mmCIF file of C-alpha atoms in Angstrom:
data_model
loop_
_atom_site.group_PDB
_atom_site.id
_atom_site.type_symbol
_atom_site.label_atom_id
_atom_site.label_comp_id
_atom_site.label_asym_id
_atom_site.label_seq_id
_atom_site.Cartn_x
_atom_site.Cartn_y
_atom_site.Cartn_z
ATOM 1 C CA UNK A 277 161.186 117.726 66.469
ATOM 2 C CA UNK A 278 161.373 121.613 65.129
ATOM 3 C CA UNK A 279 158.804 121.037 63.035
ATOM 4 C CA UNK A 280 156.293 118.670 65.186
ATOM 5 C CA UNK A 281 156.222 121.800 67.463
ATOM 6 C CA UNK A 282 155.207 124.037 65.081
ATOM 7 C CA UNK A 283 152.236 121.980 63.714
ATOM 8 C CA UNK A 284 151.510 121.713 66.548
ATOM 9 C CA UNK A 285 151.108 124.669 67.774
ATOM 10 C CA UNK A 286 149.391 125.730 64.374
ATOM 11 C CA UNK A 287 146.487 123.278 65.687
ATOM 12 C CA UNK A 288 146.224 124.649 68.664
ATOM 13 C CA UNK A 289 146.204 128.329 67.504
ATOM 14 C CA UNK A 290 143.875 127.658 64.720
ATOM 15 C CA UNK A 291 141.379 126.368 67.382
ATOM 16 C CA UNK A 292 142.125 128.264 69.785
ATOM 17 C CA UNK A 293 141.102 131.206 67.109
ATOM 18 C CA UNK A 294 137.769 129.204 66.168
ATOM 19 C CA UNK A 295 136.253 128.769 70.078
ATOM 20 C CA UNK A 296 137.032 132.198 69.879
ATOM 21 C CA UNK A 297 134.648 133.125 67.600
ATOM 22 C CA UNK A 298 132.093 131.585 68.405
ATOM 23 C CA UNK A 299 130.974 128.347 69.919
ATOM 24 C CA UNK A 300 129.761 126.570 66.852
ATOM 25 C CA UNK A 301 129.009 122.726 65.798
ATOM 26 C CA UNK A 302 132.251 122.773 63.770
ATOM 27 C CA UNK A 303 134.573 124.471 66.700
ATOM 28 C CA UNK A 304 132.806 121.027 68.921
ATOM 29 C CA UNK A 305 133.798 118.893 66.388
ATOM 30 C CA UNK A 306 137.666 120.032 66.142
ATOM 31 C CA UNK A 307 137.885 119.857 69.621
ATOM 32 C CA UNK A 308 136.654 116.044 69.909
ATOM 33 C CA UNK A 309 139.285 115.401 66.911
ATOM 34 C CA UNK A 310 141.555 116.935 69.209
ATOM 35 C CA UNK A 311 141.023 115.519 72.382
ATOM 36 C CA UNK A 312 141.187 111.971 70.154
ATOM 37 C CA UNK A 313 144.583 112.887 68.974
ATOM 38 C CA UNK A 314 145.720 113.639 71.734
ATOM 39 C CA UNK A 315 144.734 110.215 73.649
ATOM 40 C CA UNK A 316 146.030 108.286 70.606
ATOM 41 C CA UNK A 317 149.557 109.838 71.351
ATOM 42 C CA UNK A 318 149.644 109.113 75.463
ATOM 43 C CA UNK A 319 147.758 111.606 76.268
ATOM 44 C CA UNK A 320 146.224 110.118 79.688
ATOM 45 C CA UNK A 321 142.409 110.330 80.130
ATOM 46 C CA UNK A 322 144.045 112.662 83.850
ATOM 47 C CA UNK A 323 145.723 115.426 81.818
ATOM 48 C CA UNK A 324 142.116 115.103 78.938
ATOM 49 C CA UNK A 325 139.806 114.817 81.784
ATOM 50 C CA UNK A 326 138.354 118.148 82.366
ATOM 51 C CA UNK A 327 138.922 118.904 78.649
ATOM 52 C CA UNK A 328 136.306 116.392 78.098
ATOM 53 C CA UNK A 329 133.856 117.788 80.998
ATOM 54 C CA UNK A 330 133.474 121.073 79.372
ATOM 55 C CA UNK A 331 133.238 120.509 75.992
ATOM 56 C CA UNK A 332 130.439 118.165 76.817
ATOM 57 C CA UNK A 333 129.192 121.120 78.826
ATOM 58 C CA UNK A 334 130.359 123.343 75.860
ATOM 59 C CA UNK A 335 127.804 120.878 73.918
ATOM 60 C CA UNK A 336 125.072 120.424 76.467
ATOM 61 C CA UNK A 337 124.458 124.386 76.542
ATOM 62 C CA UNK A 338 124.971 124.581 73.004
ATOM 63 C CA UNK A 339 121.928 121.963 72.647
ATOM 64 C CA UNK A 340 119.681 123.498 75.106
ATOM 65 C CA UNK A 341 120.327 127.307 73.719
ATOM 66 C CA UNK A 342 122.530 128.240 76.094
ATOM 67 C CA UNK A 343 124.456 130.203 74.560
ATOM 68 C CA UNK A 344 126.068 132.535 77.691
ATOM 69 C CA UNK A 345 127.302 128.754 79.439
ATOM 70 C CA UNK A 346 127.539 127.658 76.212
ATOM 71 C CA UNK A 347 130.632 130.602 75.347
ATOM 72 C CA UNK A 348 132.048 129.475 79.782
ATOM 73 C CA UNK A 349 132.217 126.288 78.558
ATOM 74 C CA UNK A 350 134.052 127.443 75.826
ATOM 75 C CA UNK A 351 136.217 129.593 77.136
ATOM 76 C CA UNK A 352 137.394 126.729 80.346
ATOM 77 C CA UNK A 353 137.482 124.134 77.465
ATOM 78 C CA UNK A 354 140.255 126.240 75.774
ATOM 79 C CA UNK A 355 142.181 126.708 78.364
ATOM 80 C CA UNK A 356 142.062 123.077 79.326
ATOM 81 C CA UNK A 357 143.092 121.903 75.881
ATOM 82 C CA UNK A 358 146.145 124.713 76.467
ATOM 83 C CA UNK A 359 147.351 122.596 79.525
ATOM 84 C CA UNK A 360 146.653 119.044 78.456
ATOM 85 C CA UNK A 361 149.247 120.498 74.677
ATOM 86 C CA UNK A 362 151.569 121.749 76.616
ATOM 87 C CA UNK A 363 152.436 118.941 78.330
ATOM 88 C CA UNK A 364 152.421 117.157 75.080
ATOM 89 C CA UNK A 365 155.076 118.562 74.065
ATOM 90 C CA UNK A 366 156.546 119.057 77.624
ATOM 91 C CA UNK A 367 157.002 115.380 76.529
ATOM 92 C CA UNK A 368 158.484 115.214 73.569
ATOM 93 C CA UNK A 369 161.437 117.007 74.916
ATOM 94 C CA UNK A 370 161.424 115.271 77.975
ATOM 95 C CA UNK A 371 161.176 111.944 76.484
ATOM 96 C CA UNK A 372 163.352 112.210 73.792
ATOM 97 C CA UNK A 373 166.925 111.754 74.944
ATOM 98 C CA UNK A 374 164.692 109.196 77.341
ATOM 99 C CA UNK A 375 164.256 106.893 73.692
ATOM 100 C CA UNK A 376 167.174 107.809 72.193
ATOM 101 C CA UNK A 377 169.238 106.301 75.540
ATOM 102 C CA UNK A 378 167.227 102.946 75.979
ATOM 103 C CA UNK A 379 166.732 102.194 72.089
ATOM 104 C CA UNK A 380 171.507 102.402 73.139
ATOM 105 C CA UNK A 381 170.987 100.051 75.914
ATOM 106 C CA UNK A 382 168.969 98.146 73.563
ATOM 107 C CA UNK A 383 171.207 97.405 71.193
ATOM 108 C CA UNK A 384 174.013 96.638 72.748
ATOM 109 C CA UNK A 385 173.302 93.976 74.402
ATOM 110 C CA UNK A 386 171.584 92.967 71.123
ATOM 111 C CA UNK A 387 174.743 93.052 69.947
ATOM 112 C CA UNK A 388 176.580 89.539 71.932
ATOM 113 C CA UNK A 389 172.999 88.076 71.705
ATOM 114 C CA UNK A 390 173.112 85.478 68.362
ATOM 115 C CA UNK A 391 169.767 83.071 67.277
ATOM 116 C CA UNK A 392 166.452 83.603 67.723
ATOM 117 C CA UNK A 393 167.469 85.289 71.368
ATOM 118 C CA UNK A 394 167.927 87.989 67.804
ATOM 119 C CA UNK A 395 165.423 87.463 65.898
ATOM 120 C CA UNK A 396 162.764 88.790 69.279
ATOM 121 C CA UNK A 397 164.264 91.563 69.779
ATOM 122 C CA UNK A 398 164.026 92.572 66.864
ATOM 123 C CA UNK A 399 161.081 91.152 65.556
ATOM 124 C CA UNK A 400 159.886 93.322 69.530
ATOM 125 C CA UNK A 401 161.303 96.488 67.979
ATOM 126 C CA UNK A 402 159.879 97.173 65.060
ATOM 127 C CA UNK A 403 156.382 98.249 66.724
ATOM 128 C CA UNK A 404 158.340 100.543 68.382
ATOM 129 C CA UNK A 405 160.147 102.222 66.198
ATOM 130 C CA UNK A 406 157.367 102.322 63.699
ATOM 131 C CA UNK A 407 155.688 104.771 66.283
ATOM 132 C CA UNK A 408 158.652 106.608 67.182
ATOM 133 C CA UNK A 409 159.649 106.985 63.114
ATOM 134 C CA UNK A 410 155.289 108.201 63.544
ATOM 135 C CA UNK A 411 156.624 110.583 66.459
ATOM 136 C CA UNK A 412 154.186 108.650 68.733
ATOM 137 C CA UNK A 413 156.584 108.964 71.789
ATOM 138 C CA UNK A 414 154.926 108.451 74.787
ATOM 139 C CA UNK A 415 153.812 104.758 73.319
ATOM 140 C CA UNK A 416 157.308 103.953 71.708
ATOM 141 C CA UNK A 417 158.964 104.485 75.391
ATOM 142 C CA UNK A 418 156.128 103.133 77.412
ATOM 143 C CA UNK A 419 156.424 99.666 74.950
ATOM 144 C CA UNK A 420 160.021 100.189 75.353
ATOM 145 C CA UNK A 421 159.934 100.113 78.943
ATOM 146 C CA UNK A 422 159.169 96.670 79.369
ATOM 147 C CA UNK A 423 162.153 95.811 76.933
ATOM 148 C CA UNK A 424 164.536 97.200 78.581
ATOM 149 C CA UNK A 425 163.747 95.515 81.832
ATOM 150 C CA UNK A 426 163.821 92.582 79.639
ATOM 151 C CA UNK A 427 167.022 92.395 78.826
ATOM 152 C CA UNK A 428 167.871 90.283 81.831
ATOM 153 C CA UNK A 429 165.950 87.662 80.706
ATOM 154 C CA UNK A 430 167.296 88.212 77.163
ATOM 155 C CA UNK A 431 170.170 87.687 78.463
ATOM 156 C CA UNK A 432 170.017 84.128 80.761
ATOM 157 C CA UNK A 433 168.002 82.860 77.722
ATOM 158 C CA UNK A 434 170.579 83.926 75.211
ATOM 159 C CA UNK A 435 173.184 81.800 77.741
ATOM 160 C CA UNK A 436 171.400 79.187 77.742
ATOM 161 C CA UNK A 437 171.071 78.247 74.680
ATOM 162 C CA UNK A 438 174.417 78.404 74.287
ATOM 163 C CA UNK A 439 175.239 76.234 76.773
ATOM 164 C CA UNK A 440 172.450 73.933 74.882
ATOM 165 C CA UNK A 441 173.191 74.297 71.013
ATOM 166 C CA UNK A 442 176.323 71.795 70.719
ATOM 167 C CA UNK A 443 174.275 69.131 72.354
ATOM 168 C CA UNK A 444 171.448 69.131 70.548
ATOM 169 C CA UNK A 445 173.396 68.137 66.770
ATOM 170 C CA UNK A 446 172.593 63.677 66.909
ATOM 171 C CA UNK A 447 169.577 61.822 66.132
ATOM 172 C CA UNK A 448 167.015 61.629 68.587
ATOM 173 C CA UNK A 449 165.067 57.805 68.431
ATOM 174 C CA UNK A 450 161.615 57.771 70.852
ATOM 175 C CA UNK A 451 159.303 54.680 70.656
ATOM 176 C CA UNK A 452 156.064 54.301 71.601
ATOM 177 C CA UNK A 453 153.883 50.920 72.144
ATOM 178 C CA UNK A 454 150.568 51.050 72.504
ATOM 179 C CA UNK A 455 149.044 47.508 74.614
ATOM 180 C CA UNK A 456 146.072 47.110 76.350
ATOM 181 C CA UNK A 457 145.430 43.599 78.146
ATOM 182 C CA UNK A 458 141.953 43.784 77.447
ATOM 183 C CA UNK A 459 142.627 43.339 73.521
ATOM 184 C CA UNK A 460 145.629 40.905 73.254
ATOM 185 C CA UNK A 461 144.897 42.253 69.414
ATOM 186 C CA UNK A 462 145.913 45.797 70.201
ATOM 187 C CA UNK A 463 149.799 46.287 69.736
ATOM 188 C CA UNK A 464 150.669 49.261 68.104
ATOM 189 C CA UNK A 465 154.077 51.188 68.213
ATOM 190 C CA UNK A 466 154.475 54.552 67.271
ATOM 191 C CA UNK A 467 158.598 55.475 66.391
ATOM 192 C CA UNK A 468 159.876 59.458 66.095
ATOM 193 C CA UNK A 469 163.005 60.231 64.682
ATOM 194 C CA UNK A 470 164.647 63.880 64.988
ATOM 195 C CA UNK A 471 167.632 64.321 62.943
ATOM 196 C CA UNK A 472 169.355 67.984 64.108
ATOM 197 C CA UNK A 473 172.545 68.352 61.629
ATOM 198 C CA UNK A 474 175.810 70.816 63.211
ATOM 199 C CA UNK A 475 174.307 73.513 60.256
ATOM 200 C CA UNK A 476 170.784 73.995 61.713
ATOM 201 C CA UNK A 477 169.270 71.560 59.668
ATOM 202 C CA UNK A 478 166.463 68.877 60.406
ATOM 203 C CA UNK A 479 164.897 66.192 59.436
ATOM 204 C CA UNK A 480 161.569 64.680 61.672
ATOM 205 C CA UNK A 481 160.737 61.336 60.877
ATOM 206 C CA UNK A 482 157.610 60.098 62.739
ATOM 207 C CA UNK A 483 155.489 56.548 61.736
ATOM 208 C CA UNK A 484 153.202 54.220 63.768
ATOM 209 C CA UNK A 485 151.801 50.783 62.128
ATOM 210 C CA UNK A 486 150.184 47.732 64.224
ATOM 211 C CA UNK A 487 146.132 47.701 65.972
ATOM 212 C CA UNK A 488 146.224 51.199 68.339
ATOM 213 C CA UNK A 489 142.400 50.833 69.417
ATOM 214 C CA UNK A 490 139.125 47.854 68.838
ATOM 215 C CA UNK A 491 138.101 49.694 66.409
ATOM 216 C CA UNK A 492 141.588 51.469 64.434
ATOM 217 C CA UNK A 493 144.608 49.898 62.986
ATOM 218 C CA UNK A 494 147.657 52.320 61.975
ATOM 219 C CA UNK A 495 149.969 52.070 59.264
ATOM 220 C CA UNK A 496 151.386 56.358 58.325
ATOM 221 C CA UNK A 497 154.104 57.789 58.189
ATOM 222 C CA UNK A 498 155.185 61.614 58.529
ATOM 223 C CA UNK A 499 157.475 63.945 57.618
ATOM 224 C CA UNK A 500 158.737 67.459 58.651
ATOM 225 C CA UNK A 501 161.598 69.209 56.909
ATOM 226 C CA UNK A 502 163.632 73.015 58.312
ATOM 227 C CA UNK A 503 165.881 74.797 60.732
ATOM 228 C CA UNK A 504 165.909 75.227 64.329
ATOM 229 C CA UNK A 505 167.508 76.793 66.579
ATOM 230 C CA UNK A 506 167.519 77.880 70.894
ATOM 231 C CA UNK A 507 165.402 79.803 72.590
ATOM 232 C CA UNK A 508 166.967 79.063 76.049
ATOM 233 C CA UNK A 509 166.477 75.188 77.025
ATOM 234 C CA UNK A 510 163.979 75.084 73.911
ATOM 235 C CA UNK A 511 164.276 74.586 70.703
ATOM 236 C CA UNK A 512 161.671 75.614 68.215
ATOM 237 C CA UNK A 513 161.634 73.975 64.898
ATOM 238 C CA UNK A 514 160.817 75.716 62.162
ATOM 239 C CA UNK A 515 159.219 73.656 58.971
ATOM 240 C CA UNK A 516 159.398 74.679 55.622
ATOM 241 C CA UNK A 517 158.347 70.760 54.069
ATOM 242 C CA UNK A 518 155.909 68.398 55.527
ATOM 243 C CA UNK A 519 154.782 65.304 53.983
ATOM 244 C CA UNK A 520 152.573 62.226 54.103
ATOM 245 C CA UNK A 521 154.365 59.860 53.224
ATOM 246 C CA UNK A 522 151.295 56.983 53.812
ATOM 247 C CA UNK A 523 148.307 57.220 55.116
ATOM 248 C CA UNK A 524 146.028 53.597 55.793
ATOM 249 C CA UNK A 525 143.530 53.582 58.304
ATOM 250 C CA UNK A 526 141.932 50.842 59.065
ATOM 251 C CA UNK A 527 137.965 50.060 61.025
ATOM 252 C CA UNK A 528 135.946 47.833 62.145
ATOM 253 C CA UNK A 529 132.856 47.571 61.800
ATOM 254 C CA UNK A 530 129.660 45.919 62.456
ATOM 255 C CA UNK A 531 127.367 44.177 59.710
ATOM 256 C CA UNK A 532 123.847 42.720 58.792
ATOM 257 C CA UNK A 533 126.034 39.400 57.291
ATOM 258 C CA UNK A 534 122.336 38.833 54.513
ATOM 259 C CA UNK A 535 121.101 36.096 57.414
ATOM 260 C CA UNK A 536 120.172 38.098 60.149
ATOM 261 C CA UNK A 537 123.331 38.169 61.837
ATOM 262 C CA UNK A 538 126.089 40.319 62.768
ATOM 263 C CA UNK A 539 129.451 40.301 61.535
ATOM 264 C CA UNK A 540 132.509 42.337 61.899
ATOM 265 C CA UNK A 541 133.919 43.456 59.118
ATOM 266 C CA UNK A 542 138.230 45.327 58.650
ATOM 267 C CA UNK A 543 137.791 48.076 56.119
ATOM 268 C CA UNK A 544 140.037 49.751 54.146
ATOM 269 C CA UNK A 545 140.364 53.870 54.540
ATOM 270 C CA UNK A 546 143.954 55.208 52.706
ATOM 271 C CA UNK A 547 143.885 58.542 52.937
ATOM 272 C CA UNK A 548 145.753 60.905 50.277
ATOM 273 C CA UNK A 549 149.650 61.334 50.734
ATOM 274 C CA UNK A 550 151.128 65.039 49.770
ATOM 275 C CA UNK A 551 154.219 67.275 49.804
ATOM 276 C CA UNK A 552 154.175 70.531 50.634
ATOM 277 C CA UNK A 553 155.634 73.329 50.777
ATOM 278 C CA UNK A 554 154.968 75.514 54.120
ATOM 279 C CA UNK A 555 155.272 79.578 53.940
ATOM 280 C CA UNK A 556 153.377 80.375 56.820
ATOM 281 C CA UNK A 557 154.080 78.174 59.734
ATOM 282 C CA UNK A 558 151.657 76.091 60.946
ATOM 283 C CA UNK A 559 153.837 73.461 61.042
ATOM 284 C CA UNK A 560 156.384 74.832 63.334
ATOM 285 C CA UNK A 561 156.862 72.886 66.577
ATOM 286 C CA UNK A 562 159.085 73.245 69.986
ATOM 287 C CA UNK A 563 160.120 70.902 72.040
ATOM 288 C CA UNK A 564 162.549 71.778 75.581
ATOM 289 C CA UNK A 565 165.580 69.558 75.644
ATOM 290 C CA UNK A 566 164.938 68.473 79.490
ATOM 291 C CA UNK A 567 161.815 66.307 77.412
ATOM 292 C CA UNK A 568 163.879 65.700 75.033
ATOM 293 C CA UNK A 569 165.884 63.911 76.979
ATOM 294 C CA UNK A 570 163.745 62.008 79.152
ATOM 295 C CA UNK A 571 161.035 60.807 75.556
ATOM 296 C CA UNK A 572 164.355 60.208 73.285
ATOM 297 C CA UNK A 573 167.896 58.864 73.098
ATOM 298 C CA UNK A 574 170.692 60.244 71.089
ATOM 299 C CA UNK A 575 172.539 58.222 68.753
#
């Protein structure tokens, strides 16, 4: 912390010395750079607005060749830059203990959480810790305030997950039938079997067979392997392997029979099978416990 204050003071001292030596383009460029740095580090626009105005006036006067006005604007710029720097350093001294206190609040609450709630909280703290490490305390403070404000919701979600977790393991089956009053040939059965094991692993088997429309017949099966956990009442499915067991399709085409008449022809259009490891989260899914209960039957 002491080192950072020394760096800030040296930066301001060097800038002040340059301004006092005359209004050169290099001086003005350095002032612009410092304003940009302070803004990036979280100093509000309201604290930098006067410095920006005098920087603009100094640049404009210099461009017009009016050295007197340029010097006056540069003097005012120096004063307002010093005020902005002082505000920044005051914020550092004020925010550090607040940040430390809020991080302790997060740490204490995190100790009582479990599963994906912990991972979610950890993911939110990563950018905050990074900002603290580079001493961008204003941004870290703003993000941390949001995390602390969300802790009651995290607690609610974690309690709900702990309540539901024992009710998840088992084999859950959902069967849907496709029919058509207009076309009696249309009849297909789609079946989903979601198996949740006590060790946190899951197997999803999904298949469909039959004529699902006037022009389409389907016979396919997909399987997914991975892990599951809950956030609140939502089951998160983290899939790390996905396989196409079969993909057999038939489509109905109307063709010329060679005698000037049209005929209907079913043509097979099979798709390749595969078995792939998933590392990018592209097959991750979720289902609420309410939807699981309503759409599936547990065996």
